[in-house]
Coordinates of C-alpha atoms (C1' of nucleotides) in Angstrom, one line a residue:
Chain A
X273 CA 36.0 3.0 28.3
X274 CA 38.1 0.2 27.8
X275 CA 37.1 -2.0 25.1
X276 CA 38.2 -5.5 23.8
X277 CA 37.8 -7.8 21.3
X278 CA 35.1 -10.1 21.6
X279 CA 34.7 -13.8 19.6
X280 CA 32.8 -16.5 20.0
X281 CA 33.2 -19.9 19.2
X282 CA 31.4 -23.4 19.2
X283 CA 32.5 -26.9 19.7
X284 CA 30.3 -28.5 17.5
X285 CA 30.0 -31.9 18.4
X286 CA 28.7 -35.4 16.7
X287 CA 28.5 -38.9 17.2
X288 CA 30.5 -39.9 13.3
X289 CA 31.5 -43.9 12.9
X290 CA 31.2 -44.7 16.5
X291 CA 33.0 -41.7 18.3
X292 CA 32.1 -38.4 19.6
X293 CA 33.8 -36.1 17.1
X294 CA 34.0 -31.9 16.7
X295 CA 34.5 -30.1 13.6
X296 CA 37.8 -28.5 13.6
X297 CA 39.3 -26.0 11.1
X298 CA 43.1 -25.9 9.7
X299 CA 44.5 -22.4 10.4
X300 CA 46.3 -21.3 7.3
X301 CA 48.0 -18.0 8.9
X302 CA 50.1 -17.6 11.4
X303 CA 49.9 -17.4 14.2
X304 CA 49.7 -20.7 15.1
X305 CA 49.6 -22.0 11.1
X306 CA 48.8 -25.3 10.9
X307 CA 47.1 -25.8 14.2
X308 CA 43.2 -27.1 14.4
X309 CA 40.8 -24.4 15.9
X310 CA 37.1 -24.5 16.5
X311 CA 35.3 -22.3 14.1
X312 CA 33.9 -19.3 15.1
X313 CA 34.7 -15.3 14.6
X314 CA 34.6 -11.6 15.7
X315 CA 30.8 -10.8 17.6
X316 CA 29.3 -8.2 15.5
X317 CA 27.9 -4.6 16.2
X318 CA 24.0 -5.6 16.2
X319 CA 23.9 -9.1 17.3
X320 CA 24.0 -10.9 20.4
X321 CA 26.3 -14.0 21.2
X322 CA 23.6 -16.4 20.3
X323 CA 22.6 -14.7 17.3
X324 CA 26.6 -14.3 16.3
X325 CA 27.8 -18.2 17.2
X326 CA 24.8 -18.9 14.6
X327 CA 25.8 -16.8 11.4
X328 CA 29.6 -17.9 11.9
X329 CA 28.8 -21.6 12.0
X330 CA 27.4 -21.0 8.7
X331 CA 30.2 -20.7 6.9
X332 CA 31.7 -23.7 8.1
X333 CA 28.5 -26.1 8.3
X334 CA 24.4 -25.3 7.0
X335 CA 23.3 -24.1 10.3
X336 CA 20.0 -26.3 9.4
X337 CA 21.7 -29.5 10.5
X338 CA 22.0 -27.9 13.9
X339 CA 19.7 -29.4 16.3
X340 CA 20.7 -27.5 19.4
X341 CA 23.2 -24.5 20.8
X342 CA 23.5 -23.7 24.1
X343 CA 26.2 -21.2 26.0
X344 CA 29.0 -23.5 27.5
X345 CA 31.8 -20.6 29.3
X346 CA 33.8 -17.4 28.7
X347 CA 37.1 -18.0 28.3
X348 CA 38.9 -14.8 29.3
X349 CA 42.8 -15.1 30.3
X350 CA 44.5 -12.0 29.6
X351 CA 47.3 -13.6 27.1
X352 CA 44.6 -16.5 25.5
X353 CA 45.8 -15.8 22.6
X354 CA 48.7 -14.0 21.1
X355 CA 48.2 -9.8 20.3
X356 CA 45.5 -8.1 21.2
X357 CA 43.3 -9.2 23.7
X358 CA 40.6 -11.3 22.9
X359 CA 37.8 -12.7 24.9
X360 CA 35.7 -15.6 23.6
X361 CA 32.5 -17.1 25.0
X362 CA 32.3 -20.6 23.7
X363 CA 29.2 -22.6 22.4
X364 CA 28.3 -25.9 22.7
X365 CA 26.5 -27.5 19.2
X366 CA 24.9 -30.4 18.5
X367 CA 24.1 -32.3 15.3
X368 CA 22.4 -35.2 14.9
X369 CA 24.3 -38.3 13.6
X370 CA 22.6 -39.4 10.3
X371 CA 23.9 -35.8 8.9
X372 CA 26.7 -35.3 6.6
X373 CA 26.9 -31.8 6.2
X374 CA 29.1 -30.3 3.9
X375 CA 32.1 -28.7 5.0
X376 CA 35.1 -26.3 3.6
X377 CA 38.3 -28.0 2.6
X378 CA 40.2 -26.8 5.5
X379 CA 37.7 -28.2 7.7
X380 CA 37.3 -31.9 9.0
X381 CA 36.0 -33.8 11.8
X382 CA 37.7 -35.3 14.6
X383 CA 37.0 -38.1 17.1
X384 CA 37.3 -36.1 20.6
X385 CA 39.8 -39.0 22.0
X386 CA 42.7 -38.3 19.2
X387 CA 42.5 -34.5 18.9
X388 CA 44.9 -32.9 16.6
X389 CA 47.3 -30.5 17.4
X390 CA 44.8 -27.5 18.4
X391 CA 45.2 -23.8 18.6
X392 CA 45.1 -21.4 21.4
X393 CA 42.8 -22.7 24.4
X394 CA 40.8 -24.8 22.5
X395 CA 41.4 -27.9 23.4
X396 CA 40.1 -26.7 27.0
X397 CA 36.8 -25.5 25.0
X398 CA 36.4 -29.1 23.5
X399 CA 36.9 -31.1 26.6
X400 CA 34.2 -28.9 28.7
X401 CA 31.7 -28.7 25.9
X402 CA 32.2 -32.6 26.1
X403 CA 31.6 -32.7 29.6
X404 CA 28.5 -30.7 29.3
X405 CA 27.2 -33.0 26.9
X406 CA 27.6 -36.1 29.0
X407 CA 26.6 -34.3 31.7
X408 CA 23.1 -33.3 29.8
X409 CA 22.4 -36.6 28.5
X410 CA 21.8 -38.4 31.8
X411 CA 19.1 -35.1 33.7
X412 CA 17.9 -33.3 30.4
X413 CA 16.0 -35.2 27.1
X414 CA 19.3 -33.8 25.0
X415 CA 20.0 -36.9 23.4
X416 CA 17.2 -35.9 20.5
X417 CA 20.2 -33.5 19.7
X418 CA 22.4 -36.3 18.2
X419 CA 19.5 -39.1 17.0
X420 CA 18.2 -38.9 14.0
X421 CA 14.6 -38.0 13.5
X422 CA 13.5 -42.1 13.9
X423 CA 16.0 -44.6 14.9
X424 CA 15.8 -47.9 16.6
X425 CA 17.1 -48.5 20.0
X426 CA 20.1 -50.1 18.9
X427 CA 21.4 -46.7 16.8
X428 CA 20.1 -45.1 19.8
X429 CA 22.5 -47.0 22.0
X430 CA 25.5 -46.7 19.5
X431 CA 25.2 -42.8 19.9
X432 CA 24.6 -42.9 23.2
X433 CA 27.6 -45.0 23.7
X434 CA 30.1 -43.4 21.8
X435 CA 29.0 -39.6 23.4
X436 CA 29.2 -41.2 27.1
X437 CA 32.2 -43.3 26.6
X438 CA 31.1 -46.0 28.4
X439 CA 28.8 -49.2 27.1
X440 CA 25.0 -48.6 27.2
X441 CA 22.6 -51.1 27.7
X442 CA 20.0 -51.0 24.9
X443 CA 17.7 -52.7 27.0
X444 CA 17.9 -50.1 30.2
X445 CA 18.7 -47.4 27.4
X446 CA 14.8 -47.7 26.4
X447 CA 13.5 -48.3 29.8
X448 CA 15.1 -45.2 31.0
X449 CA 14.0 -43.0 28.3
X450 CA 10.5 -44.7 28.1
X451 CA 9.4 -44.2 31.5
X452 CA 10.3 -41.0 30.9
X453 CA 8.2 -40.3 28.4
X454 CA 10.9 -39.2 26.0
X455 CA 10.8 -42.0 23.6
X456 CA 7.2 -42.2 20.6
X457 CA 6.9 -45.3 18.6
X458 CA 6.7 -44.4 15.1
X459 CA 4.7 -47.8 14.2
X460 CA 7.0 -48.5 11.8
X461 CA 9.6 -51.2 11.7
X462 CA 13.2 -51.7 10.0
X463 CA 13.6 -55.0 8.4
X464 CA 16.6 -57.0 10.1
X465 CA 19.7 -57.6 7.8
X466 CA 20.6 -60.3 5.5
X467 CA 21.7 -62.7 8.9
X468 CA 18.5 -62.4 10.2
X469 CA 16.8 -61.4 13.7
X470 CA 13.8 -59.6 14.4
X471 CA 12.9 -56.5 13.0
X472 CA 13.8 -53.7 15.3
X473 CA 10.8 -51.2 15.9
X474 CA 11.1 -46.9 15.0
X475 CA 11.4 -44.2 17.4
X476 CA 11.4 -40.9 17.9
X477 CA 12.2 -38.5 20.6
X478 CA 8.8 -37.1 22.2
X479 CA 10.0 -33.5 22.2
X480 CA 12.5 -31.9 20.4
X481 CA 13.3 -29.1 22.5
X482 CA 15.6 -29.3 25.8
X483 CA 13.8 -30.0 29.0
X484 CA 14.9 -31.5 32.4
X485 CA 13.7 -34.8 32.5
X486 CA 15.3 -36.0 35.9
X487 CA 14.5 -33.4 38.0
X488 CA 16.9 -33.8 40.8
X489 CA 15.2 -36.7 43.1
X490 CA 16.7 -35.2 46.4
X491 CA 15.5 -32.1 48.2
X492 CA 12.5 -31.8 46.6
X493 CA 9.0 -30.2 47.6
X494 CA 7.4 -32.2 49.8
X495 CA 4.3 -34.2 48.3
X496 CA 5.7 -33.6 45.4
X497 CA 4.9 -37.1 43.1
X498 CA 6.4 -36.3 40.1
Chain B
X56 CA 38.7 -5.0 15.4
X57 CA 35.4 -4.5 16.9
X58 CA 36.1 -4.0 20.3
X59 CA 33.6 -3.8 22.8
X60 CA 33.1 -3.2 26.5
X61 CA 33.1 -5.4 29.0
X62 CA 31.4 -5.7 32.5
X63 CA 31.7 -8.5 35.2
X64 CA 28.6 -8.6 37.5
X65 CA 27.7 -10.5 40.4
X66 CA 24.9 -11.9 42.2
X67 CA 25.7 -12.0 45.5
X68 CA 23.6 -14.4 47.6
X69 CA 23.6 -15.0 51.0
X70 CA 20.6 -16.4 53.5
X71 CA 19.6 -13.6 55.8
X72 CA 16.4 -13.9 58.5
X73 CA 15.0 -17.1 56.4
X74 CA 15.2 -15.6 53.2
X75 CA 17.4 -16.0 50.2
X76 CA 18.7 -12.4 49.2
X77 CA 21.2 -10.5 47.1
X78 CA 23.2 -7.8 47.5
X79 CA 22.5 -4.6 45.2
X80 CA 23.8 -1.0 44.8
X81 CA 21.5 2.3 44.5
X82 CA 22.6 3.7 41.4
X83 CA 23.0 7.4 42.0
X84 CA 23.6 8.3 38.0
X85 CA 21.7 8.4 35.1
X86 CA 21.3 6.2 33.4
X87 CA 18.5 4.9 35.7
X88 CA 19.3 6.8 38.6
X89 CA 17.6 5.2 41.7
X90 CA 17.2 1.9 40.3
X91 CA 18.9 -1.3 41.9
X92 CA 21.4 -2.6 40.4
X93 CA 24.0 -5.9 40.9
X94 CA 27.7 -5.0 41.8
X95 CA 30.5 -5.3 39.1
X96 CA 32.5 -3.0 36.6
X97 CA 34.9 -2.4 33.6
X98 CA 37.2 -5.9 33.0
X99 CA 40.8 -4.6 33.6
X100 CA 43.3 -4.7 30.7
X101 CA 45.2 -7.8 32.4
X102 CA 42.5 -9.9 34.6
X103 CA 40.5 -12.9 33.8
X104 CA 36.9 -12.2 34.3
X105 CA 36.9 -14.6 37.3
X106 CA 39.8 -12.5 38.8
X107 CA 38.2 -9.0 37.8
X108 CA 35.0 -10.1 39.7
X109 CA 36.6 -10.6 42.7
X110 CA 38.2 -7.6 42.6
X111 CA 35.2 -5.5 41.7
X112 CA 33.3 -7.1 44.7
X113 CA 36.1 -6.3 47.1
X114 CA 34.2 -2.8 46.7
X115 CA 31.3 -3.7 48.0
X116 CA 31.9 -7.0 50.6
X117 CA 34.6 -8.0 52.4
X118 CA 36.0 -11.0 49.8
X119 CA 37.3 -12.9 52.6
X120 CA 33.2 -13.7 53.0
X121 CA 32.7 -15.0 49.4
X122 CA 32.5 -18.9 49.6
X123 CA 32.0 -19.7 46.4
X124 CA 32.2 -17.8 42.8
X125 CA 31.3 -19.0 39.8
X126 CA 30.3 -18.2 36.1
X127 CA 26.6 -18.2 35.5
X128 CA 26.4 -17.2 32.0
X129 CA 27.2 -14.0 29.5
X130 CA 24.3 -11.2 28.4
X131 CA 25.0 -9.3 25.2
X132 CA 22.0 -8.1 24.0
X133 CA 22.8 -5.2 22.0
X134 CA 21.0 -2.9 23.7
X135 CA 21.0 -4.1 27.1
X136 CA 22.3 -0.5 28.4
X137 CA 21.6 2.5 27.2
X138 CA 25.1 4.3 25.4
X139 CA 28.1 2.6 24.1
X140 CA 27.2 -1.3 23.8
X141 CA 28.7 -2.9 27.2
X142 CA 28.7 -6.7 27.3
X143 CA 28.7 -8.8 30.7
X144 CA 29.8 -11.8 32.2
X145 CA 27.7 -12.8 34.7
X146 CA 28.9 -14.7 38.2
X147 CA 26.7 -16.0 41.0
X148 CA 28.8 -15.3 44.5
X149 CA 27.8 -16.9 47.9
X150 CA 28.5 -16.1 51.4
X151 CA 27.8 -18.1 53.9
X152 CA 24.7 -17.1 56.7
X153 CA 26.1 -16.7 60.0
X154 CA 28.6 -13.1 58.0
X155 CA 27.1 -9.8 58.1
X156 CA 29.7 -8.0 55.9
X157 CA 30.3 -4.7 56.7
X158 CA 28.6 -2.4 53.1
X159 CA 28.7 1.0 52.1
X160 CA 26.0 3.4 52.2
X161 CA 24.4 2.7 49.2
X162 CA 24.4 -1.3 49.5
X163 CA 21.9 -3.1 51.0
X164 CA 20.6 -7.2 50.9
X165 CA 17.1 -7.7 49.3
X166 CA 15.3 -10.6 49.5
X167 CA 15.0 -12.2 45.7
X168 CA 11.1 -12.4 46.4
X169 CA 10.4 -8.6 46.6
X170 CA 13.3 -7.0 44.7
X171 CA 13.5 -3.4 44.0
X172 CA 13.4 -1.8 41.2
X173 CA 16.4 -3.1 39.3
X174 CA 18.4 -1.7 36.5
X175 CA 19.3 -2.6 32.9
X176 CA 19.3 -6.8 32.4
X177 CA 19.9 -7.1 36.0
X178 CA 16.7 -8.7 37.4
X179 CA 17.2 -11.8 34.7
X180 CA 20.6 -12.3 35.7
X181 CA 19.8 -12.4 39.6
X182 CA 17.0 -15.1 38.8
X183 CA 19.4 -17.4 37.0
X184 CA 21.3 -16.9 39.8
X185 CA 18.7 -18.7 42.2
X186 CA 17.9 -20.6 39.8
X187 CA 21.8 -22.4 39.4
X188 CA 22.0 -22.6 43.1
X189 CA 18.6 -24.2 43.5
X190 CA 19.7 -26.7 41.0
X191 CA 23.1 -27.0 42.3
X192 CA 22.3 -27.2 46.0
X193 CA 20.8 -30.5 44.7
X194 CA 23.4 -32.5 42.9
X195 CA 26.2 -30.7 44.2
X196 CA 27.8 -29.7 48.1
X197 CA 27.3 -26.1 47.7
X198 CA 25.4 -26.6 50.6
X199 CA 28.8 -25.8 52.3
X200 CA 29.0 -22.4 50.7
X201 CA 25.6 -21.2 52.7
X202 CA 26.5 -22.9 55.9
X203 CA 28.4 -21.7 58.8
X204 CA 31.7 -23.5 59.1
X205 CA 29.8 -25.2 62.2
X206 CA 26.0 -25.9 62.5
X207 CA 23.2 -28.0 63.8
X208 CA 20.7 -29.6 61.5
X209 CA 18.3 -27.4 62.1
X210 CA 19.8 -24.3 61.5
X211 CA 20.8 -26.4 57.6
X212 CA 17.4 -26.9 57.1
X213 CA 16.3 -23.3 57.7
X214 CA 19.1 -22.3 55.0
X215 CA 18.4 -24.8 52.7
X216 CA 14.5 -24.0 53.2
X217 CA 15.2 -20.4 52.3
X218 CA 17.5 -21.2 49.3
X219 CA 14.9 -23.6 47.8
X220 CA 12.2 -21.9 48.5
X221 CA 10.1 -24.6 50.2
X222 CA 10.0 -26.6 53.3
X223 CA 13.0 -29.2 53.9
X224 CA 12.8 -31.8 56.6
X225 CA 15.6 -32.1 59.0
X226 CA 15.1 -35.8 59.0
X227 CA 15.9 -36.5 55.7
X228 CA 18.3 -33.5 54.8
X229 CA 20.2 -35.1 57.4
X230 CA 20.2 -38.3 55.9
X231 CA 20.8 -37.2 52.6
X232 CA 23.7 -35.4 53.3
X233 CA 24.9 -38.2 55.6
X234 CA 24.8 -40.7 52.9
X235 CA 26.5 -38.6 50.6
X236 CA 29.1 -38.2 53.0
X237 CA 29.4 -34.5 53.6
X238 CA 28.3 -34.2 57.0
X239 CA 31.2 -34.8 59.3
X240 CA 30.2 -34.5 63.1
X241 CA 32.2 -32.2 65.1
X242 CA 32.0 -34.7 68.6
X243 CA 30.5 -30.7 70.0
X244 CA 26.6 -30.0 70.8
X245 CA 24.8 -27.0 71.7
X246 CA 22.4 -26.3 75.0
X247 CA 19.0 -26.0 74.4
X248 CA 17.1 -23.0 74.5
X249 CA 15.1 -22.0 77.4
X250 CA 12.1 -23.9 76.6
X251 CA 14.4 -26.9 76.6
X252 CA 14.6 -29.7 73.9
X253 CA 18.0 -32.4 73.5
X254 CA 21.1 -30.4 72.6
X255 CA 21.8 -30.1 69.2
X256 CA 24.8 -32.3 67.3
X257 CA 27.2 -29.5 65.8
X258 CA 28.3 -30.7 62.0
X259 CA 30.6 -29.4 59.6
X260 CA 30.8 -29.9 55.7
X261 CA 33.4 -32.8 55.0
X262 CA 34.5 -30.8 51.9
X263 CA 34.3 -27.2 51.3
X264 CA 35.5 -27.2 47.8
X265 CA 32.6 -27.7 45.2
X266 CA 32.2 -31.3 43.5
X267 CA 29.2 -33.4 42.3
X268 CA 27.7 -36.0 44.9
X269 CA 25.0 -37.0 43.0
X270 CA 26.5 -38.4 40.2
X271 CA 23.5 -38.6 37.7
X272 CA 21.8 -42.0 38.3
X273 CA 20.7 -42.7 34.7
X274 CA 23.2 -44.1 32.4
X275 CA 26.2 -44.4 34.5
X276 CA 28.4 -46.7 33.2
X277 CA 27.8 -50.7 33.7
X278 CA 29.1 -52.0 37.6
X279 CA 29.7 -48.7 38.4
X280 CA 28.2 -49.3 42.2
X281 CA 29.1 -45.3 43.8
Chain C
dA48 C1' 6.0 -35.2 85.4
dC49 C1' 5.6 -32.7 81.2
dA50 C1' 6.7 -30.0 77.2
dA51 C1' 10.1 -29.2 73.7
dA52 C1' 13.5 -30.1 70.5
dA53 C1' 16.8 -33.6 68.4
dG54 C1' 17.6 -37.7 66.4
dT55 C1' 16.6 -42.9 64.9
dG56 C1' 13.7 -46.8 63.1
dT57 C1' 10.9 -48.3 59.8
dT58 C1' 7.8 -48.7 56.0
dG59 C1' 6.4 -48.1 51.3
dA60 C1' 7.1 -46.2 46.8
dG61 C1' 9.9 -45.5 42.9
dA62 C1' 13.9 -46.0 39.9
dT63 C1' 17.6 -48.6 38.0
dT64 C1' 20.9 -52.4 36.7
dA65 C1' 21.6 -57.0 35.5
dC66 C1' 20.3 -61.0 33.5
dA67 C1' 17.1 -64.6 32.1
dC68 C1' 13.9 -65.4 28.8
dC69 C1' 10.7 -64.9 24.8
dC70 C1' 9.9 -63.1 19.9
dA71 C1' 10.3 -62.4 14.8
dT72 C1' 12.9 -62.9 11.0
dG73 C1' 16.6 -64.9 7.4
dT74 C1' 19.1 -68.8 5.8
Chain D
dA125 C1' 15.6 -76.2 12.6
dC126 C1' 18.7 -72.8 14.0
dA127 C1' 21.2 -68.6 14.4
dT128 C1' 20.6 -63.7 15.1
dG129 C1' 19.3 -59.6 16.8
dG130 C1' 15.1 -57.3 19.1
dG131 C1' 12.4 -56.9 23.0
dT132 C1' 10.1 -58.1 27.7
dG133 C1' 9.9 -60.1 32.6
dT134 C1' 11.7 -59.9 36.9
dA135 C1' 14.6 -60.0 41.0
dA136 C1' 18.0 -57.5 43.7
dT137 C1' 19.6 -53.1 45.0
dC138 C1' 19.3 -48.2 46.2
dT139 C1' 17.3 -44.0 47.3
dC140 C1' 14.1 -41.3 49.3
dA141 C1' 9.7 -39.2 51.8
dA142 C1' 6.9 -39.8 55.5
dC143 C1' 5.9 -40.6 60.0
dA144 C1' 6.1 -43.0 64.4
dC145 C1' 9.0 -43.4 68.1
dT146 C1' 12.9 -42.7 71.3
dT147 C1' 16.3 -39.6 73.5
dT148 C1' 17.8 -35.7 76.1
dT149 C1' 17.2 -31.6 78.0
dG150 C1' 14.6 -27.4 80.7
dT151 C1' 10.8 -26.0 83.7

DNA sequence: ACAAAAGTGTTGAGATTACACCCATGT
DNA sequence: ACATGGGTGTAATCTCAACACTTTTGT
């Protein structure tokens, strides 16, 4: 049988100071020295991709501050990287934005519109895994991915903002998710800043597990309400 | 290295007599000799897995029928065959309905309601398969990959009945689609049958390259009218 | 004429954006 | 009081399902 080496990687993503960043890593070795690369590593003999993506992340991040992972592609081409061949099957992950995890020196965070130079196909990784994400956050509930556990709707719209690229209206922002049911009120309140306004009340996502919350409105069932 | 082997597979879906099926090979070998199982093989040293699928299908259909191919997700349990660990890449193929590819002896279509008995992982990989082109067939044109190059609205909503799995009415299929833009009239009708009825309006898809029509509705960006 | 099948008109429900307006707080 | 940010009311627009109605054919 012909066998092949196997990795997998994960674009971890995060709305940090306003921008939709991914953690990168420095590689010290050639090839490609110096270049930024998505962490990740070899699939081992006993676990699956899933289980794999999740032990490698922890040595670049603590996996706890990982609110969701999904399967984005498999990224095959013969000569993807130098040497012997390697296939990868990359991960999309998710952590919410009032984290500051901890990471290795040769590891940083960068805002997905000013990538550094990056290694091998991974640039191509980062760009679908956004497009997955953006994608996500208008049919599924996925935003509870990058909120913290109870925000107002104004942090809500910041993240939302900077992982869209586009502006978000607060106001349609919690009318959308609202009628939706995605949005709890926590009761409590956050007391406006030293220039004043009104306080601004606490959410929190409903459910904290991915689910399609705009089911397609076309083509459906008939007498199907909802 | 750890190096691993590595299988492309494909569900291969096509609407035959009002029913969504797939296309699955009698295994003649232990392991699970008898069992159905989805078309596919070894990755080649120098192919892409989108390339090596194609190729391993040209085994069992004529590729020139396949409208679409695309990735639907990878399944590496560690013991999802029995031997040597094999992991797969996993492809959801369609042919349009008005082909009846020529298959070998061993081949034959199944409807995804009453499959056989299937082998390995093989059943969970040909309902994620219905399950992406459900969802697709709604946000997306697929529609063209299921379709004739030439049809009447009826004979659309008896394939996209079958694909969905529920009743569709022509009336508003039609002016979904219309709005949309991917029905193009051909200016060519059809005779009725012999119990008579107004000839038929022959369409064609406007594009028969795969792209989003439904642009998510929530949180598009602000003025961003179509 | 009548039945059959195709296609159009129309209505009502629901969702969403944009924007005006009201609310609660700090200075 | 007034500025500031938070939150609600509401109109205009779109989309879609449902169903009545018209059109075009065969018998």
């Amino acid at each position: 049988m012909n066998r092949l080496g196997h990795e997998v990687l994960a674009a971890v993503l995060q709305v940090r100071s306003r921008s939709l960043q991914v953690l990168l890593w420095q590689r010290a070795r050639e090839p490609q020295a110096g270049h930024w690369a998505l962490p990740g590593g070899q699939l081992g003999a006993d676990e699956d991709v899933e289980t794999s993506v999740r032990r490698q992340l922890a040595e670049k991040v603590d996996v706890r501050h990982l609110s969701h992972v999904e399967q984005l592609a498999v990224f095959s081409g013969p000569d993807r990287v130098p040497g012997p061949r390697v296939i990868a099957t990359a991960f999309v992950g998710l952590v919410p934005s009032d984290n500051d995890p901890v990471v290795p020196a040769d590891t940083r965070w960068f805002s997905i519109d000013a990538l550094p130079e990056t290694a091998f196909d991974h640039e191509a990784i980062i760009l679908r895994a956004r497009d997955r994400l953006r994608n996500k956050l208008s049919y599924t509930n996925l935003g509870f991915a990058l909120a913290p556990p109870a925000f107002t709707v104004s942090a809500l719209r910041e993240i939302y903002s900077a992982a869209l690229g586009h502006r978000v209206s607060a106001t349609n922002l919690q009318r959308v998710l609202s009628r939706r049911g995605q949005l709890t009120p926590t009761g409590q309140t956050v007391s406006p800043g030293p220039t004043g306004g009104r306080p601004a009340a606490l959410f929190r996502f409903t459910c904290r597990d991915i689910r399609i919350t705009d089911p397609f409105a076309v083509l459906r069932p008939p007498n199907a309400r909802r």
